[in-house]
mmCIF file of C-alpha atoms in Angstrom:
data_model
loop_
_atom_site.group_PDB
_atom_site.id
_atom_site.type_symbol
_atom_site.label_atom_id
_atom_site.label_comp_id
_atom_site.label_asym_id
_atom_site.label_seq_id
_atom_site.Cartn_x
_atom_site.Cartn_y
_atom_site.Cartn_z
ATOM 1 C CA MET A 59 121.991 110.627 104.546
ATOM 2 C CA LEU A 60 119.333 108.023 103.803
ATOM 3 C CA GLU A 61 121.231 104.878 105.717
ATOM 4 C CA PRO A 62 120.225 106.237 109.076
ATOM 5 C CA LEU A 63 116.694 106.943 108.370
ATOM 6 C CA TYR A 64 116.433 103.183 106.600
ATOM 7 C CA ARG A 65 118.362 101.802 109.852
ATOM 8 C CA ALA A 66 115.796 103.476 112.078
ATOM 9 C CA GLY A 67 112.941 102.410 110.066
ATOM 10 C CA ALA A 68 114.454 98.407 110.272
ATOM 11 C CA PHE A 69 114.916 98.918 114.089
ATOM 12 C CA ALA A 70 111.290 100.304 114.390
ATOM 13 C CA ALA A 71 109.868 97.441 112.323
ATOM 14 C CA TYR A 72 111.674 94.677 114.156
ATOM 15 C CA GLN A 73 110.563 96.208 117.665
ATOM 16 C CA ILE A 74 106.940 96.424 116.131
ATOM 17 C CA THR A 75 107.016 92.879 114.923
ATOM 18 C CA LEU A 76 108.168 91.675 118.479
ATOM 19 C CA ALA A 77 105.461 93.361 120.176
ATOM 20 C CA VAL A 78 102.960 92.002 117.674
ATOM 21 C CA GLY A 79 104.092 88.568 117.810
ATOM 22 C CA ILE A 80 104.079 88.659 122.010
ATOM 23 C CA ALA A 81 100.735 90.263 121.853
ATOM 24 C CA LEU A 82 99.455 87.231 119.393
ATOM 25 C CA MET A 83 101.019 84.645 121.040
ATOM 26 C CA PRO A 84 97.770 83.312 122.602
ATOM 27 C CA LEU A 85 95.938 83.351 119.320
ATOM 28 C CA ALA A 86 99.061 81.545 117.654
ATOM 29 C CA LEU A 87 99.017 78.884 120.494
ATOM 30 C CA LEU A 88 95.191 78.244 120.267
ATOM 31 C CA ALA A 89 95.540 78.381 116.264
ATOM 32 C CA ARG A 90 98.227 75.560 116.648
ATOM 33 C CA ARG A 91 95.971 73.195 118.807
ATOM 34 C CA LEU A 92 93.206 73.778 116.012
ATOM 35 C CA GLY A 93 96.074 72.695 113.593
ATOM 36 C CA VAL A 94 96.549 75.973 112.054
ATOM 37 C CA THR A 95 100.063 77.644 112.197
ATOM 38 C CA ILE A 96 100.519 80.926 112.016
ATOM 39 C CA PRO A 97 104.372 82.327 110.802
ATOM 40 C CA LEU A 98 104.835 84.734 113.346
ATOM 41 C CA GLY A 99 108.418 83.458 114.110
ATOM 42 C CA ASP A 100 109.102 83.743 110.326
ATOM 43 C CA LEU A 101 108.045 87.435 110.486
ATOM 44 C CA VAL A 102 110.237 88.577 113.364
ATOM 45 C CA ALA A 103 113.205 86.461 112.125
ATOM 46 C CA ALA A 104 113.039 88.253 108.663
ATOM 47 C CA THR A 105 112.493 91.569 110.291
ATOM 48 C CA GLY A 106 115.777 90.613 112.585
ATOM 49 C CA ARG A 107 117.946 89.813 109.651
ATOM 50 C CA ALA A 108 116.731 92.988 107.950
ATOM 51 C CA TYR A 109 118.077 94.806 110.964
ATOM 52 C CA ASP A 110 120.978 92.960 111.351
ATOM 53 C CA ARG A 111 122.128 93.541 107.916
ATOM 54 C CA MET A 112 121.763 97.277 108.450
ATOM 55 C CA ARG A 113 123.667 97.358 111.326
ATOM 56 C CA ARG A 114 126.817 96.087 109.719
#
């Protein structure tokens, strides 16, 4: 019963992090020029892995 709800939540979290990552890309590129890294890729990868585990 809770598995479909958890799967939907993982999918929503993955989609939201993708949208936030795309929206913050200019900021991340500017920060990289200043020598600061923002781990947006790590966040997107982690939510992607969580969603992939739920699909199996």
